[in-house]
Tab-separated table of C-alpha atoms and ligand atoms in Angstrom:
chain	number	residue	atom	x	y	z
A	14	UNK	CA	87.040	97.149	76.860
A	15	UNK	CA	90.295	97.644	78.760
A	16	UNK	CA	90.023	97.011	82.466
A	17	UNK	CA	90.260	100.411	84.133
A	18	UNK	CA	93.060	100.177	86.610
A	19	UNK	CA	95.230	102.578	88.513
A	20	UNK	CA	98.619	101.638	89.962
A	21	UNK	CA	97.248	100.362	93.296
A	22	UNK	CA	94.092	99.141	91.649
A	23	UNK	CA	91.116	99.684	93.910
A	24	UNK	CA	88.348	99.591	91.330
A	25	UNK	CA	88.100	97.272	88.377
A	26	UNK	CA	85.427	97.628	85.695
A	27	UNK	CA	85.153	94.633	83.398
A	28	UNK	CA	82.736	93.350	80.797
A	29	UNK	CA	80.004	91.275	82.425
A	30	UNK	CA	81.491	87.801	82.932
A	31	UNK	CA	80.017	84.324	82.323
A	32	UNK	CA	80.310	81.182	84.431
A	33	UNK	CA	81.182	78.273	82.130
A	34	UNK	CA	80.549	75.537	84.760
A	35	UNK	CA	77.796	75.768	87.351
A	36	UNK	CA	75.545	73.519	89.442
A	37	UNK	CA	72.229	75.070	90.496
A	38	UNK	CA	70.320	71.867	91.475
A	39	UNK	CA	66.521	72.021	91.313
A	40	UNK	CA	63.379	72.834	93.307
A	41	UNK	CA	63.646	75.194	96.271
A	42	UNK	CA	67.467	75.281	96.021
A	43	UNK	CA	67.138	77.329	92.835
A	44	UNK	CA	65.741	80.260	94.782
A	45	UNK	CA	68.946	80.549	96.826
A	46	UNK	CA	71.639	79.901	94.263
A	47	UNK	CA	70.297	81.300	90.973
A	48	UNK	CA	70.080	84.896	92.331
A	49	UNK	CA	73.718	84.696	93.492
A	50	UNK	CA	74.916	83.774	90.015
A	51	UNK	CA	72.542	86.134	88.191
A	52	UNK	CA	73.866	89.041	90.270
A	53	UNK	CA	77.327	88.644	88.750
A	54	UNK	CA	77.183	86.680	85.509
A	55	UNK	CA	75.383	87.197	82.214
A	56	UNK	CA	75.220	83.476	81.418
A	57	UNK	CA	76.196	80.164	82.944
A	58	UNK	CA	76.658	76.643	81.657
A	59	UNK	CA	74.255	74.565	83.737
A	60	UNK	CA	75.457	71.107	84.725
A	61	UNK	CA	72.959	68.291	84.003
A	62	UNK	CA	73.770	66.008	86.972
A	63	UNK	CA	70.310	66.096	88.497
A	64	UNK	CA	68.639	62.971	89.813
A	65	UNK	CA	67.596	61.661	87.313
A	66	UNK	CA	70.059	63.367	84.941
A	67	UNK	CA	69.067	65.701	82.110
A	68	UNK	CA	69.337	63.462	79.054
A	69	UNK	CA	66.801	64.875	76.555
A	70	UNK	CA	66.298	68.213	74.843
A	71	UNK	CA	62.822	68.328	76.315
A	72	UNK	CA	64.102	67.881	79.875
A	73	UNK	CA	66.750	70.549	79.273
A	74	UNK	CA	64.119	73.060	78.147
A	75	UNK	CA	61.903	72.315	81.148
A	76	UNK	CA	64.892	72.666	83.509
A	77	UNK	CA	65.853	75.930	81.839
A	78	UNK	CA	62.352	77.305	82.471
A	79	UNK	CA	62.576	76.364	86.176
A	80	UNK	CA	65.918	78.156	86.446
A	81	UNK	CA	64.593	81.242	84.669
A	82	UNK	CA	61.654	81.346	87.078
A	83	UNK	CA	64.186	81.741	89.921
A	84	UNK	CA	65.916	84.782	88.357
A	85	UNK	CA	64.889	87.854	90.377
A	86	UNK	CA	62.786	90.438	88.536
A	87	UNK	CA	64.905	93.031	86.777
A	88	UNK	CA	67.995	90.816	86.448
A	89	UNK	CA	68.954	89.391	83.098
A	90	UNK	CA	70.595	85.993	83.152
A	91	UNK	CA	70.699	83.254	80.531
A	92	UNK	CA	71.132	79.614	81.548
A	93	UNK	CA	73.007	77.702	78.835
A	94	UNK	CA	71.812	74.117	78.913
A	95	UNK	CA	73.689	70.824	78.643
A	96	UNK	CA	72.827	67.141	78.366
A	97	UNK	CA	74.318	64.324	80.424
A	98	UNK	CA	76.196	61.734	78.382
A	99	UNK	CA	75.331	58.127	79.171
A	100	UNK	CA	76.265	54.837	77.530
A	101	UNK	CA	72.967	55.064	75.645
A	102	UNK	CA	72.335	58.717	74.871
A	103	UNK	CA	70.932	58.285	71.338
A	104	UNK	CA	72.837	60.035	68.562
A	105	UNK	CA	69.579	61.431	67.199
A	106	UNK	CA	68.968	63.342	70.429
A	107	UNK	CA	71.863	65.614	69.445
A	108	UNK	CA	70.031	67.324	66.573
A	109	UNK	CA	66.989	67.858	68.819
A	110	UNK	CA	69.282	69.269	71.495
A	111	UNK	CA	70.964	71.663	69.098
A	112	UNK	CA	67.570	72.843	67.820
A	113	UNK	CA	66.490	73.454	71.430
A	114	UNK	CA	69.543	75.650	72.035
A	115	UNK	CA	71.480	73.096	74.109
A	116	UNK	CA	75.153	73.984	73.704
A	117	UNK	CA	77.068	71.061	75.162
A	118	UNK	CA	77.063	67.518	76.519
A	119	UNK	CA	78.758	66.587	79.786
A	120	UNK	CA	80.879	63.476	80.210
A	121	UNK	CA	80.992	62.054	83.715
A	122	UNK	CA	82.938	58.820	83.924
A	123	UNK	CA	80.570	56.512	85.860
A	124	UNK	CA	81.249	56.829	89.585
A	125	UNK	CA	83.598	59.822	89.301
A	126	UNK	CA	81.548	62.248	91.395
A	127	UNK	CA	78.134	63.469	92.631
A	128	UNK	CA	75.255	61.897	90.664
A	129	UNK	CA	77.540	60.195	88.183
A	130	UNK	CA	76.170	56.640	88.498
A	131	UNK	CA	74.441	57.097	85.130
A	132	UNK	CA	77.738	58.238	83.593
A	133	UNK	CA	79.836	56.600	80.920
A	134	UNK	CA	81.344	53.176	81.606
A	135	UNK	CA	83.284	52.966	78.338
A	136	UNK	CA	83.832	55.884	75.960
A	137	UNK	CA	83.553	53.613	72.916
A	138	UNK	CA	79.879	53.119	73.732
A	139	UNK	CA	79.315	56.822	73.081
A	140	UNK	CA	81.134	57.160	69.759
A	141	UNK	CA	78.012	57.476	67.550
A	142	UNK	CA	76.768	60.282	69.788
A	143	UNK	CA	80.160	62.005	69.841
A	144	UNK	CA	80.203	61.832	66.044
A	145	UNK	CA	76.817	63.543	65.944
A	146	UNK	CA	78.116	66.213	68.343
A	147	UNK	CA	81.206	66.850	66.285
A	148	UNK	CA	78.960	67.319	63.242
A	149	UNK	CA	76.381	69.493	65.024
A	150	UNK	CA	79.001	71.675	66.745
A	151	UNK	CA	78.003	70.744	70.291
A	152	UNK	CA	80.846	70.873	72.788
A	153	UNK	CA	81.933	67.969	74.978
A	154	UNK	CA	82.528	69.017	78.591
A	155	UNK	CA	84.756	66.538	80.365
A	156	UNK	CA	85.044	65.587	84.011
A	157	UNK	CA	88.591	64.363	83.537
A	158	UNK	CA	89.239	61.709	86.149
A	159	UNK	CA	89.563	57.965	85.901
A	160	UNK	CA	87.527	56.095	88.463
A	161	UNK	CA	89.325	52.860	89.190
A	162	UNK	CA	90.011	52.362	92.880
A	163	UNK	CA	93.564	51.197	92.242
A	164	UNK	CA	94.545	54.653	90.938
A	165	UNK	CA	95.439	57.100	93.695
A	166	UNK	CA	92.793	59.809	94.060
A	167	UNK	CA	95.397	62.531	93.515
A	168	UNK	CA	96.599	60.930	90.243
A	169	UNK	CA	93.234	60.369	88.600
A	170	UNK	CA	93.290	63.493	86.433
A	171	UNK	CA	96.782	62.896	85.076
A	172	UNK	CA	95.956	59.255	84.300
A	173	UNK	CA	92.747	60.331	82.552
A	174	UNK	CA	94.730	62.501	80.139
A	175	UNK	CA	96.903	59.628	78.986
A	176	UNK	CA	94.381	56.802	78.960
A	177	UNK	CA	91.143	58.573	77.908
A	178	UNK	CA	91.608	62.104	76.639
A	179	UNK	CA	94.478	61.555	74.214
A	180	UNK	CA	92.775	58.619	72.422
A	181	UNK	CA	89.455	60.509	72.368
A	182	UNK	CA	91.081	63.557	70.844
A	183	UNK	CA	92.678	61.390	68.168
A	184	UNK	CA	89.353	59.791	67.225
A	185	UNK	CA	87.455	63.122	67.176
A	186	UNK	CA	89.941	65.725	65.977
A	187	UNK	CA	87.343	68.476	65.501
A	188	UNK	CA	85.138	67.900	68.528
A	189	UNK	CA	85.350	70.957	70.766
A	190	UNK	CA	86.361	69.706	74.203
A	191	UNK	CA	86.409	71.654	77.458
A	192	UNK	CA	88.566	69.958	80.064
A	193	UNK	CA	86.523	71.068	83.050
A	194	UNK	CA	87.823	72.334	86.405
A	195	UNK	CA	91.434	71.338	85.780
A	196	UNK	CA	93.471	70.812	88.931
A	197	UNK	CA	96.953	69.741	87.882
A	198	UNK	CA	100.106	70.952	86.180
A	199	UNK	CA	99.682	68.027	83.745
A	200	UNK	CA	96.239	69.243	82.666
A	201	UNK	CA	97.387	72.852	82.271
A	202	UNK	CA	100.285	71.660	80.128
A	203	UNK	CA	98.112	69.306	78.048
A	204	UNK	CA	95.668	72.113	77.241
A	205	UNK	CA	98.406	74.657	76.546
A	206	UNK	CA	99.996	72.282	74.027
A	207	UNK	CA	96.768	71.135	72.366
A	208	UNK	CA	95.184	72.607	69.243
A	209	UNK	CA	92.339	75.122	68.962
A	210	UNK	CA	89.622	72.516	69.653
A	211	UNK	CA	90.639	72.070	73.308
A	212	UNK	CA	90.192	74.493	76.211
A	213	UNK	CA	89.850	74.323	79.993
A	214	UNK	CA	87.858	75.903	82.787
A	215	UNK	CA	89.422	76.674	86.172
A	216	UNK	CA	87.630	77.222	89.493
A	217	UNK	CA	88.401	80.008	91.953
A	218	UNK	CA	89.004	77.525	94.768
A	219	UNK	CA	91.655	75.632	92.807
A	220	UNK	CA	93.409	78.974	92.183
A	221	UNK	CA	93.268	80.001	95.847
A	222	UNK	CA	93.869	76.794	97.811
A	223	UNK	CA	95.960	73.684	97.870
A	224	UNK	CA	95.080	70.414	99.585
A	225	UNK	CA	96.283	71.642	102.976
A	226	UNK	CA	93.040	73.636	103.138
A	227	UNK	CA	91.079	70.406	103.624
A	228	UNK	CA	93.088	69.468	106.715
A	229	UNK	CA	93.962	72.751	108.449
A	230	UNK	CA	93.152	72.504	112.156
A	231	UNK	CA	90.894	69.480	111.600
A	232	UNK	CA	89.020	68.103	108.621
A	233	UNK	CA	87.259	70.869	106.722
A	234	UNK	CA	84.533	69.365	104.556
A	235	UNK	CA	83.580	72.618	102.870
A	236	UNK	CA	86.931	72.527	101.049
A	237	UNK	CA	86.264	69.040	99.706
A	238	UNK	CA	85.366	68.856	96.031
A	239	UNK	CA	86.160	66.662	93.054
A	240	UNK	CA	88.609	66.718	91.485
A	241	UNK	CA	90.109	67.214	94.941
A	242	UNK	CA	92.467	70.144	95.702
A	243	UNK	CA	96.050	69.219	94.842
A	244	UNK	CA	99.502	70.166	96.166
A	245	UNK	CA	100.949	73.672	95.862
A	246	UNK	CA	102.966	73.047	92.683
A	247	UNK	CA	99.708	72.305	90.875
A	248	UNK	CA	97.954	75.378	92.249
A	249	UNK	CA	100.834	77.513	90.991
A	250	UNK	CA	100.569	75.939	87.515
A	251	UNK	CA	96.840	76.740	87.436
A	252	UNK	CA	97.453	80.349	88.492
A	253	UNK	CA	100.060	80.625	85.772
A	254	UNK	CA	97.640	79.271	83.148
A	255	UNK	CA	94.689	81.410	84.262
A	256	UNK	CA	96.698	84.639	84.420
A	257	UNK	CA	98.764	84.022	81.272
A	258	UNK	CA	96.276	85.661	78.927
A	259	UNK	CA	96.058	82.365	76.987
A	260	UNK	CA	92.521	82.214	75.536
A	261	UNK	CA	92.329	78.444	76.128
A	262	UNK	CA	91.696	79.047	79.833
A	263	UNK	CA	88.494	80.541	81.196
A	264	UNK	CA	86.295	80.891	84.228
A	265	UNK	CA	84.108	78.037	85.466
A	266	UNK	CA	83.230	78.188	89.161
A	267	UNK	CA	81.993	74.602	89.566
A	268	UNK	CA	79.960	76.120	92.386
A	269	UNK	CA	78.282	72.977	93.744
A	270	UNK	CA	75.842	73.506	96.618
A	271	UNK	CA	74.985	70.718	99.035
A	272	UNK	CA	72.968	70.900	102.271
A	273	UNK	CA	75.422	71.595	105.109
A	274	UNK	CA	74.436	68.429	107.003
A	275	UNK	CA	75.418	66.287	103.998
A	276	UNK	CA	78.841	67.899	103.770
A	277	UNK	CA	79.449	67.712	107.522
A	278	UNK	CA	78.825	63.975	107.434
A	279	UNK	CA	80.670	60.667	107.853
A	280	UNK	CA	80.842	60.459	104.060
A	281	UNK	CA	80.499	64.085	103.084
A	282	UNK	CA	79.407	65.221	99.612
A	283	UNK	CA	81.951	66.699	97.201
A	284	UNK	CA	81.449	70.286	96.121
A	285	UNK	CA	82.347	73.824	97.170
A	286	UNK	CA	79.670	76.506	97.047
A	287	UNK	CA	81.232	79.678	95.628
A	288	UNK	CA	78.492	81.407	93.623
A	289	UNK	CA	77.791	83.853	96.475
A	290	UNK	CA	81.235	85.455	95.971
A	291	UNK	CA	82.491	84.076	92.682
A	292	UNK	CA	84.039	87.160	91.117
A	293	UNK	CA	85.341	88.296	94.506
A	294	UNK	CA	87.286	85.030	94.863
A	295	UNK	CA	88.660	85.173	91.319
A	296	UNK	CA	89.680	88.836	91.825
A	297	UNK	CA	91.510	87.837	94.992
A	298	UNK	CA	93.400	85.098	93.139
A	299	UNK	CA	94.336	87.328	90.188
A	300	UNK	CA	95.313	90.184	92.522
A	301	UNK	CA	97.599	87.876	94.510
A	302	UNK	CA	99.305	86.965	91.228
A	303	UNK	CA	99.647	90.645	90.245
A	304	UNK	CA	97.459	89.935	87.220
A	305	UNK	CA	94.220	91.888	87.650
A	306	UNK	CA	94.681	93.094	84.079
A	307	UNK	CA	94.157	89.497	82.895
A	308	UNK	CA	90.907	88.922	84.770
A	309	UNK	CA	88.590	90.337	82.104
A	310	UNK	CA	89.856	88.060	79.329
A	311	UNK	CA	89.616	84.998	81.570
A	312	UNK	CA	86.191	85.858	82.997
A	313	UNK	CA	84.426	87.626	80.138
A	314	UNK	CA	86.005	86.861	76.745
A	315	UNK	CA	87.796	83.522	76.419
A	316	UNK	CA	84.829	81.291	77.243
A	317	UNK	CA	82.380	83.073	74.953
A	318	UNK	CA	84.925	83.004	72.139
A	319	UNK	CA	85.558	79.263	72.537
A	320	UNK	CA	81.842	78.462	72.657
A	321	UNK	CA	81.309	80.646	69.573
A	322	UNK	CA	78.872	82.909	71.428
A	323	UNK	CA	78.826	86.714	71.470
A	324	UNK	CA	80.624	88.440	74.331
A	325	UNK	CA	78.410	90.197	76.868
A	326	UNK	CA	77.917	93.934	76.530
A	327	UNK	CA	77.313	95.287	80.063
A	328	UNK	CA	79.932	95.698	82.787
A	329	UNK	CA	80.423	94.863	86.440
A	330	UNK	CA	82.522	96.773	88.958
A	331	UNK	CA	84.780	95.187	91.554
A	332	UNK	CA	86.041	97.291	94.440
A	333	UNK	CA	88.818	96.620	96.946
A	334	UNK	CA	86.674	96.670	100.064
A	335	UNK	CA	86.745	94.200	102.925
A	336	UNK	CA	83.436	92.501	103.705
A	337	UNK	CA	82.391	89.449	105.672
A	338	UNK	CA	80.805	86.484	103.925
A	339	UNK	CA	77.579	85.208	105.551
A	340	UNK	CA	78.023	81.920	107.450
A	341	UNK	CA	74.920	80.306	105.987
A	342	UNK	CA	72.118	80.728	103.502
A	343	UNK	CA	68.687	79.114	103.656
A	344	UNK	CA	68.598	76.180	101.219
A	345	UNK	CA	65.089	74.824	100.964
A	346	UNK	CA	64.514	73.200	104.363
A	347	UNK	CA	68.259	72.901	104.958
A	348	UNK	CA	71.235	75.242	105.297
A	349	UNK	CA	73.918	76.031	102.770
A	350	UNK	CA	77.396	76.881	104.046
A	351	UNK	CA	79.319	78.876	101.453
A	352	UNK	CA	83.065	78.693	101.011
A	353	UNK	CA	84.734	81.320	103.230
A	354	UNK	CA	81.575	81.723	105.326
A	355	UNK	CA	82.379	84.102	108.210
A	356	UNK	CA	85.678	85.170	106.619
A	357	UNK	CA	86.585	88.629	105.350
A	358	UNK	CA	87.237	88.897	101.608
A	359	UNK	CA	89.258	91.762	100.111
A	360	UNK	CA	87.227	92.366	96.923
A	361	UNK	CA	83.558	93.065	96.454
A	362	UNK	CA	81.244	93.309	93.453
A	363	UNK	CA	79.374	96.622	93.702
B	413	DOR	O1	82.907	68.533	93.768
B	413	DOR	C1	82.116	68.291	92.867
B	413	DOR	N1	80.788	68.501	93.032
B	413	DOR	N2	82.573	67.793	91.707
B	413	DOR	C2	81.746	67.385	90.745
B	413	DOR	O2	82.221	66.942	89.746
B	413	DOR	C3	80.275	67.419	90.944
B	413	DOR	C4	79.900	68.421	91.924
B	413	DOR	C5	78.475	68.272	92.400
B	413	DOR	O3	77.567	68.115	91.586
B	413	DOR	O4	78.262	68.380	93.616
B	414	ZN	ZN1	80.918	70.403	88.373
């Protein structure tokens, strides 16, 4: 479907989008965050970084059932499940995973981010499993940052490309790889120049903000995520990639809820919660770039095509209409502070 636009576009009707990178956590948290995502998206790729991580097909199916139980009556939403790659994820779990409908496996370099202690210490330890994935057609979703403390935090994505991703790609030429939540000009360029087996997801917050957002008027923990926001030149490269119409780039919110008291903390958790206003934030970013006509491909087509899944059939409507984001949501016993809480946003899903 063509996005219906007039010259000063005030209403945008697009095919129902999907979120190709999402954290929903577990337990009571599901009841807050799953309805936010289900209200906008047809499907979402569910990250497996629970404690303990989701490492078997059986655990993925049980987690999927808990997520589905949190979808409000009358809404249709399909969680797409993933496994967490460890140094010892057995290769024979891959066939079981595929048979259970698991679509991908997530690589966290050990220590890179939230709940990544069980992650991979050396990619070579995972090669048998990656071989099985390449054969079975499961995708590898990559948190692309090196972890060594002698590499500057802001350089960790670029260094990962040269030292990890390029060798991996050479050893597994037909493994479908999604370079998740890219944050740099180097990553956008790498993906643009790579072959049809490589794609990337991009968050709304990396399209809207640069690293100044973390430090404006004091330290602002709700803008802290990993990979961390970068300087303006990188944000501009991401906007260019997302709005180019290139099918290698698609939507992945990386919405990552944490209790507010653990973000507003001496060592605050990484993660921005954006599921409450995901499409609103993407619409704002595409509108600012004069590229609302490219939003539907990015949000609703490119990801499904890369994953080899059918595109959604329904539609959603976005309207130019200022509204104020709630400051907090209940989050089990705690509070969840969404990105842009208390701020007015220019677009709204109706
Ligand atoms: O900021 C982040 N939060 N980056 C990640 O990679 C993980 C995520 C989380 O799970 O909170
Ligand atoms: Zn994530």
